[in-house]
């Protein structure tokens, strides 16, 4: 155990003292935080001007309109319509004159047979069908109230007799699909987990293959056993990778909560705090699986170039959730999404995508973790067969067939 601890400590020190690790782990989050504050300050500074522009626009659009009633039915103007918003004119000539003078933006002609025909005429000098549709509700509402003898409550009940409430039998969706963050947060989470898991596992493979090529592995095997070596490397690099994951997950979650006071989209987006905890769990399981596979490739390959040949095959399961990301986000409870989030090789990325876009049942989370733990244990047992002195010290060329034969103990 003491020798394994020394290997762990050595891997941690070598990893965290690299400038690239410091920049990726601390530099990028700090830069993101500074950029966020800059955007927030700029948004606050311009909020007053934006408010003035908005108020000005509203005032310009809130121009009075008129109407000419040929039915004699309109006795009252609804209480929620300003008296200056809808003005009565006795005849069309006076309404036209008011429109030409700029006193009203348009006027409605209510014909005597409006009840039978359901049609009214809208007269506007600079006619725009879009504007007419947007504002005509005021006249419609006025007619409805007067048809009910001025009873606004009865008019509302007749106009909107029901208040539908949709009840979905599907599991709960965490956020409104119209919110842009409903796509970007799961997308960003998927990419971060893909990069961190793949990057951390690849680092382990590079470390082993480089130590083989420069013969450092020979010195290490003089004082440690192959199994102690692989255990120390996986745990050591895993701790540093876990630090990166915790940093990115925590800062991302914090910024999302802080931004709720500045951006409406962020304020309307809810993210379960348990996502942070589950994120660490799925990262540990995913990293262990892929680190063990990468370690096996590094053990067989004489150098980094040879070991990189297997990387493409290894990362295929991680690429599948990326290719099907839209399905995972838009249909998180489909059979495909559930299958990918339970399959051990795709679960680390697929499940995190679902967690940030929906409420995943606890049994699925626990099942996925159990399957990943079992898979990681099995892979580590198989890869341990490759960590033999004769394998680590050999300079044979890497071959996929030899790799799988060695896993099952036939090479």
C-alpha positions as CSV (number, residue, x, y, z in Angstrom):
1,X,0.0,0.0,0.0
2,X,2.9,2.4,0.8
3,X,4.4,1.9,-2.7
4,X,1.0,2.5,-4.3
5,X,0.7,5.7,-2.3
6,X,4.0,6.9,-3.5
7,X,3.0,6.3,-7.1
8,X,-0.3,8.2,-6.5
9,X,1.6,11.1,-4.9
10,X,4.1,11.2,-7.8
11,X,1.4,11.3,-10.4
12,X,-0.5,14.0,-8.6
13,X,2.6,16.2,-8.2
14,X,3.7,15.7,-11.8
15,X,0.2,16.5,-13.1
16,X,-0.7,19.6,-11.0
17,X,2.7,21.3,-11.5
18,X,2.3,21.3,-15.3
19,X,1.4,24.8,-16.6
20,X,-1.2,23.3,-18.9
21,X,-3.0,21.7,-16.0
22,X,-3.0,25.0,-14.1
23,X,-4.4,26.9,-17.1
24,X,-7.1,24.4,-17.9
25,X,-8.2,23.9,-14.2
26,X,-8.0,27.4,-12.9
27,X,-7.2,29.8,-15.7
28,X,-10.2,29.0,-17.9
29,X,-12.8,29.1,-15.1
30,X,-11.4,32.4,-13.8
31,X,-11.4,33.9,-17.3
32,X,-15.0,32.7,-17.7
33,X,-15.9,34.3,-14.4
34,X,-14.3,37.6,-15.3
35,X,-16.1,37.7,-18.7
36,X,-19.4,37.0,-16.9
37,X,-18.8,39.9,-14.6
38,X,-17.9,42.1,-17.5
39,X,-21.1,41.2,-19.4
40,X,-23.2,41.7,-16.2
41,X,-21.7,45.2,-15.6
42,X,-22.3,46.2,-19.2
43,X,-25.8,44.9,-19.0
44,X,-26.5,46.9,-15.8
45,X,-25.0,50.1,-17.2
46,X,-27.2,50.0,-20.2
47,X,-30.4,48.9,-18.5
48,X,-31.5,52.5,-17.8
49,X,-31.1,53.4,-21.5
50,X,-32.8,50.2,-22.6
51,X,-35.7,51.0,-20.2
52,X,-36.0,54.5,-21.6
53,X,-36.1,53.1,-25.2
54,X,-38.7,50.5,-24.2
55,X,-40.9,53.1,-22.5
56,X,-40.7,55.4,-25.5
57,X,-41.6,52.6,-27.8
58,X,-44.6,51.7,-25.7
59,X,-45.8,55.2,-25.6
60,X,-45.5,55.5,-29.4
61,X,-47.5,52.4,-29.9
62,X,-50.2,53.3,-27.3
63,X,-52.0,55.7,-29.7
64,X,-55.7,56.2,-29.5
65,X,-58.2,54.6,-31.9
66,X,-61.7,55.5,-32.7
67,X,-64.9,53.8,-33.6
68,X,-68.2,54.6,-35.4
69,X,-71.1,52.5,-34.0
70,X,-74.0,52.1,-36.6
71,X,-75.8,49.6,-34.3
72,X,-76.2,51.8,-31.2
73,X,-75.3,48.8,-29.2
74,X,-72.0,50.0,-27.7
75,X,-73.0,51.8,-24.5
76,X,-69.9,51.3,-22.3
77,X,-66.2,51.0,-22.7
78,X,-64.7,48.1,-20.7
79,X,-63.0,49.2,-17.4
80,X,-59.6,47.8,-18.5
81,X,-59.6,50.0,-21.7
82,X,-58.4,53.5,-21.2
83,X,-61.1,56.2,-22.1
84,X,-58.5,57.8,-24.4
85,X,-57.6,54.5,-26.0
86,X,-60.9,54.0,-27.7
87,X,-62.9,57.1,-28.7
88,X,-66.4,57.2,-30.0
89,X,-67.3,59.3,-33.1
90,X,-70.8,60.0,-34.4
91,X,-70.0,59.5,-38.0
92,X,-67.3,58.4,-40.4
93,X,-66.5,61.9,-41.6
94,X,-65.5,63.0,-38.1
95,X,-63.5,59.8,-37.5
96,X,-61.7,60.3,-40.8
97,X,-60.9,63.9,-40.0
98,X,-59.5,62.9,-36.6
99,X,-57.3,60.2,-38.3
100,X,-56.0,62.7,-40.8
101,X,-55.2,65.1,-38.0
102,X,-53.2,62.4,-36.2
103,X,-55.5,62.3,-33.2
104,X,-56.1,58.6,-33.7
105,X,-54.1,55.9,-35.5
106,X,-57.2,54.1,-36.9
107,X,-60.9,53.8,-36.5
108,X,-63.4,50.9,-36.6
109,X,-66.7,51.0,-38.5
110,X,-69.3,48.8,-36.7
111,X,-72.0,48.0,-39.2
112,X,-75.7,47.5,-38.2
113,X,-75.6,43.8,-39.0
114,X,-72.4,43.1,-37.0
115,X,-74.1,40.5,-34.9
116,X,-75.2,38.5,-37.9
117,X,-72.2,39.0,-40.1
118,X,-69.5,39.2,-37.4
119,X,-67.5,41.7,-39.5
120,X,-66.2,45.2,-38.8
121,X,-64.2,47.5,-41.0
122,X,-60.8,48.9,-39.9
123,X,-59.7,52.2,-41.5
124,X,-56.1,53.3,-41.3
125,X,-54.1,55.7,-43.3
126,X,-50.8,53.7,-43.2
127,X,-52.5,50.3,-43.2
128,X,-50.6,47.3,-41.9
129,X,-52.4,44.0,-41.5
130,X,-50.1,42.9,-38.7
131,X,-50.9,46.1,-36.6
132,X,-54.6,45.7,-37.2
133,X,-54.5,42.1,-36.0
134,X,-52.5,43.1,-32.9
135,X,-54.9,45.9,-31.8
136,X,-58.3,44.6,-32.9
137,X,-58.7,42.7,-29.7
138,X,-59.7,45.9,-28.0
139,X,-62.7,46.4,-30.3
140,X,-63.6,42.7,-30.1
141,X,-63.5,42.9,-26.3
142,X,-65.7,46.1,-26.3
143,X,-68.3,44.4,-28.5
144,X,-68.3,41.3,-26.3
145,X,-68.9,43.4,-23.1
146,X,-71.7,45.3,-24.7
147,X,-73.4,42.2,-26.1
148,X,-73.5,41.0,-22.4
149,X,-75.1,44.4,-21.4
150,X,-71.9,45.6,-19.9
151,X,-71.2,42.5,-17.7
152,X,-67.5,42.1,-18.1
153,X,-67.4,38.9,-16.0
154,X,-70.0,37.2,-18.1
155,X,-68.3,38.4,-21.3
156,X,-65.1,36.9,-20.2
157,X,-66.7,33.6,-19.4
158,X,-68.4,33.5,-22.8
159,X,-65.2,34.5,-24.6
160,X,-63.1,32.0,-22.6
161,X,-65.5,29.4,-21.2
162,X,-62.7,27.0,-20.1
163,X,-59.3,27.1,-18.5
164,X,-57.4,24.1,-19.8
165,X,-54.6,22.6,-17.8
166,X,-52.5,20.0,-19.5
167,X,-51.5,17.0,-17.5
168,X,-48.7,14.9,-19.0
169,X,-48.3,11.2,-18.2
170,X,-44.6,11.3,-19.1
171,X,-42.0,11.8,-16.4
172,X,-41.3,15.4,-15.5
173,X,-39.3,17.7,-17.8
174,X,-37.1,20.0,-15.9
175,X,-37.3,23.1,-18.0
176,X,-39.3,24.8,-20.7
177,X,-38.1,23.7,-24.1
178,X,-38.5,27.3,-25.4
179,X,-35.7,28.5,-23.0
180,X,-32.4,28.5,-24.9
181,X,-30.6,27.2,-21.9
182,X,-32.7,24.0,-22.1
183,X,-30.4,23.1,-25.0
184,X,-27.2,24.9,-24.2
185,X,-26.7,23.7,-20.6
186,X,-27.1,19.9,-21.5
187,X,-25.0,20.5,-24.6
188,X,-22.2,22.2,-22.6
189,X,-22.4,19.6,-19.9
190,X,-22.0,16.8,-22.4
191,X,-19.0,18.4,-24.1
192,X,-17.3,19.1,-20.8
193,X,-17.7,15.5,-19.6
194,X,-16.6,14.1,-22.9
195,X,-13.5,16.2,-22.9
196,X,-12.6,15.6,-19.2
197,X,-13.1,11.8,-19.3
198,X,-11.3,11.4,-22.6
199,X,-8.5,13.8,-21.7
200,X,-7.9,12.3,-18.3
201,X,-7.9,8.7,-19.6
202,X,-5.6,9.6,-22.5
203,X,-3.2,11.2,-20.1
204,X,-2.8,7.9,-18.4
205,X,-2.1,6.1,-21.6
206,X,0.4,8.7,-22.6
207,X,2.1,8.5,-19.2
208,X,2.6,4.7,-19.5
209,X,3.6,4.7,-23.1
210,X,6.2,7.5,-22.6
211,X,7.7,5.7,-19.6
212,X,8.0,2.6,-21.7
213,X,9.7,4.4,-24.6
214,X,12.2,6.2,-22.4
215,X,12.7,3.1,-20.2
216,X,11.6,4.8,-17.0
217,X,9.2,1.9,-16.5
218,X,12.2,-0.4,-15.9
219,X,13.3,1.8,-12.9
220,X,9.7,1.8,-11.5
221,X,9.4,-1.9,-11.8
222,X,12.5,-2.4,-9.6
223,X,10.6,-1.1,-6.6
224,X,6.9,-1.6,-7.4
225,X,4.8,-4.4,-8.8
226,X,2.9,-3.9,-12.1
227,X,-0.4,-4.0,-10.2
228,X,0.8,-1.4,-7.7
229,X,1.9,0.7,-10.6
230,X,-1.5,0.7,-12.5
231,X,-3.4,1.3,-9.3
232,X,-1.3,4.2,-8.3
233,X,-1.5,5.8,-11.8
234,X,-5.3,5.4,-12.1
235,X,-6.0,6.8,-8.7
236,X,-3.4,9.6,-8.9
237,X,-4.5,10.9,-12.3
238,X,-8.1,10.3,-11.2
239,X,-7.7,12.7,-8.3
240,X,-6.4,15.5,-10.5
241,X,-9.1,14.9,-13.0
242,X,-11.7,14.9,-10.3
243,X,-10.4,18.3,-9.2
244,X,-11.0,19.6,-12.7
245,X,-14.5,18.1,-12.8
246,X,-15.4,19.5,-9.4
247,X,-14.0,22.9,-10.4
248,X,-15.9,23.1,-13.7
249,X,-19.2,21.7,-12.3
250,X,-19.3,23.9,-9.3
251,X,-18.4,27.1,-11.2
252,X,-20.8,26.3,-14.0
253,X,-23.6,25.7,-11.5
254,X,-22.7,28.9,-9.5
255,X,-22.6,31.1,-12.6
256,X,-26.0,29.7,-13.7
257,X,-27.5,30.7,-10.4
258,X,-25.9,34.1,-10.3
259,X,-26.9,34.9,-13.8
260,X,-30.5,34.4,-12.9
261,X,-30.6,38.0,-11.6
262,X,-29.3,39.3,-14.8
263,X,-30.5,37.2,-17.7
264,X,-34.2,36.2,-17.9
265,X,-33.4,32.9,-19.6
266,X,-31.1,31.9,-16.6
267,X,-33.8,33.1,-14.1
268,X,-36.3,30.8,-15.7
269,X,-34.0,27.8,-15.9
270,X,-34.0,25.4,-13.0
271,X,-31.1,23.0,-12.4
272,X,-31.2,20.4,-9.6
273,X,-28.3,20.9,-7.1
274,X,-28.0,17.1,-7.1
275,X,-26.6,17.3,-10.6
276,X,-23.3,18.4,-9.1
277,X,-23.1,15.3,-6.9
278,X,-24.2,12.9,-9.6
279,X,-21.8,14.6,-11.9
280,X,-18.9,13.7,-9.7
281,X,-20.1,10.1,-9.3
282,X,-20.5,9.5,-13.1
283,X,-17.2,11.1,-13.8
284,X,-15.4,8.8,-11.3
285,X,-17.1,5.7,-12.8
286,X,-16.5,6.9,-16.4
287,X,-12.9,7.9,-15.8
288,X,-12.1,4.5,-14.1
289,X,-13.6,2.5,-17.1
290,X,-11.8,4.5,-19.8
291,X,-8.6,5.0,-17.8
292,X,-8.3,1.2,-17.3
293,X,-8.8,0.6,-21.1
294,X,-6.3,3.3,-22.0
295,X,-3.8,1.9,-19.5
296,X,-4.1,-1.5,-21.2
297,X,-3.3,0.1,-24.5
298,X,-0.4,1.9,-23.0
299,X,0.9,-1.3,-21.5
300,X,1.1,-3.1,-24.8
301,X,2.3,-0.2,-27.0
302,X,6.0,0.5,-27.2
303,X,5.4,4.3,-27.7
304,X,2.7,7.0,-27.8
305,X,2.3,6.8,-31.5
306,X,1.5,3.1,-31.4
307,X,-0.9,3.5,-28.5
308,X,-2.8,6.3,-30.2
309,X,-4.0,3.7,-32.8
310,X,-6.5,2.3,-30.3
311,X,-7.8,5.6,-29.1
312,X,-10.2,6.0,-31.9
313,X,-11.8,2.6,-31.2
314,X,-11.9,3.3,-27.5
315,X,-13.7,6.6,-27.8
316,X,-16.5,5.4,-30.1
317,X,-18.9,4.8,-27.2
318,X,-18.3,8.3,-26.0
319,X,-18.9,9.8,-29.4
320,X,-22.4,8.1,-29.8
321,X,-24.1,10.3,-27.1
322,X,-22.6,13.4,-28.9
323,X,-24.0,12.3,-32.2
324,X,-27.4,11.7,-30.6
325,X,-27.4,14.7,-28.3
326,X,-30.6,16.2,-29.8
327,X,-32.5,13.0,-29.0
328,X,-31.2,13.0,-25.4
329,X,-32.2,16.6,-24.9
330,X,-35.5,16.6,-26.6
331,X,-36.7,13.1,-25.8
332,X,-34.9,12.2,-22.5
333,X,-37.3,9.4,-21.7
334,X,-37.2,7.6,-25.0
335,X,-36.0,4.0,-25.2
336,X,-32.8,5.1,-26.9
337,X,-32.0,7.8,-24.3
338,X,-32.6,5.4,-21.4
339,X,-30.6,2.7,-23.1
340,X,-27.6,5.0,-23.7
341,X,-27.7,6.3,-20.1
342,X,-27.7,2.7,-18.7
343,X,-25.0,1.2,-21.0
344,X,-21.8,1.5,-19.0
345,X,-19.6,2.8,-21.9
346,X,-22.0,5.6,-22.9
347,X,-23.6,6.2,-19.5
348,X,-21.1,8.8,-18.2
349,X,-21.9,11.3,-21.0
350,X,-25.5,10.3,-21.8
351,X,-26.8,10.3,-18.3
352,X,-25.3,13.7,-17.5
353,X,-27.1,15.1,-20.6
354,X,-30.4,13.7,-19.3
355,X,-29.8,15.0,-15.8
356,X,-29.4,18.6,-17.0
357,X,-32.5,18.4,-19.2
358,X,-34.9,16.4,-17.2
359,X,-35.6,14.7,-13.9
360,X,-34.2,11.2,-14.1
361,X,-35.7,8.5,-11.9
362,X,-33.5,7.4,-9.0
363,X,-33.6,3.8,-10.0
364,X,-32.1,4.6,-13.4
365,X,-29.3,6.5,-11.8
366,X,-28.5,3.8,-9.3
367,X,-28.7,1.1,-12.0
368,X,-26.4,3.0,-14.2
369,X,-23.9,3.5,-11.4
370,X,-24.0,-0.2,-10.5
371,X,-23.5,-1.3,-14.1
372,X,-20.5,1.1,-14.4
373,X,-18.9,0.0,-11.2
374,X,-19.2,-3.7,-12.2
375,X,-17.8,-2.9,-15.7
376,X,-14.9,-0.9,-14.2
377,X,-14.1,-3.8,-11.9
378,X,-14.2,-6.3,-14.7
379,X,-12.1,-4.2,-17.0
380,X,-9.5,-3.6,-14.3
381,X,-9.2,-7.3,-13.7
382,X,-8.7,-7.9,-17.4
383,X,-6.2,-5.1,-17.8
384,X,-4.3,-6.2,-14.8
385,X,-3.2,-9.2,-16.9
386,X,-1.4,-6.8,-19.2
387,X,0.5,-5.3,-16.4
388,X,3.2,-7.9,-16.3
389,X,6.9,-7.2,-16.4
390,X,7.3,-9.1,-19.7
391,X,4.5,-7.0,-21.3
392,X,5.6,-3.7,-19.9
393,X,9.2,-4.2,-20.8
394,X,8.6,-5.6,-24.3
395,X,9.0,-3.4,-27.4
396,X,6.5,-5.2,-29.6
397,X,4.5,-3.2,-32.1
398,X,0.9,-2.5,-31.0
399,X,-1.8,-4.7,-32.5
400,X,-5.5,-4.7,-31.8
401,X,-5.7,-8.5,-32.1
402,X,-2.8,-8.9,-29.5
403,X,-4.5,-6.4,-27.3
404,X,-7.8,-8.4,-27.0
405,X,-6.0,-11.7,-26.7
406,X,-3.9,-10.3,-23.9
407,X,-7.1,-9.2,-22.1
408,X,-8.4,-12.7,-22.0
409,X,-5.1,-14.2,-21.1
410,X,-4.2,-15.8,-24.5
411,X,-1.3,-13.6,-25.4
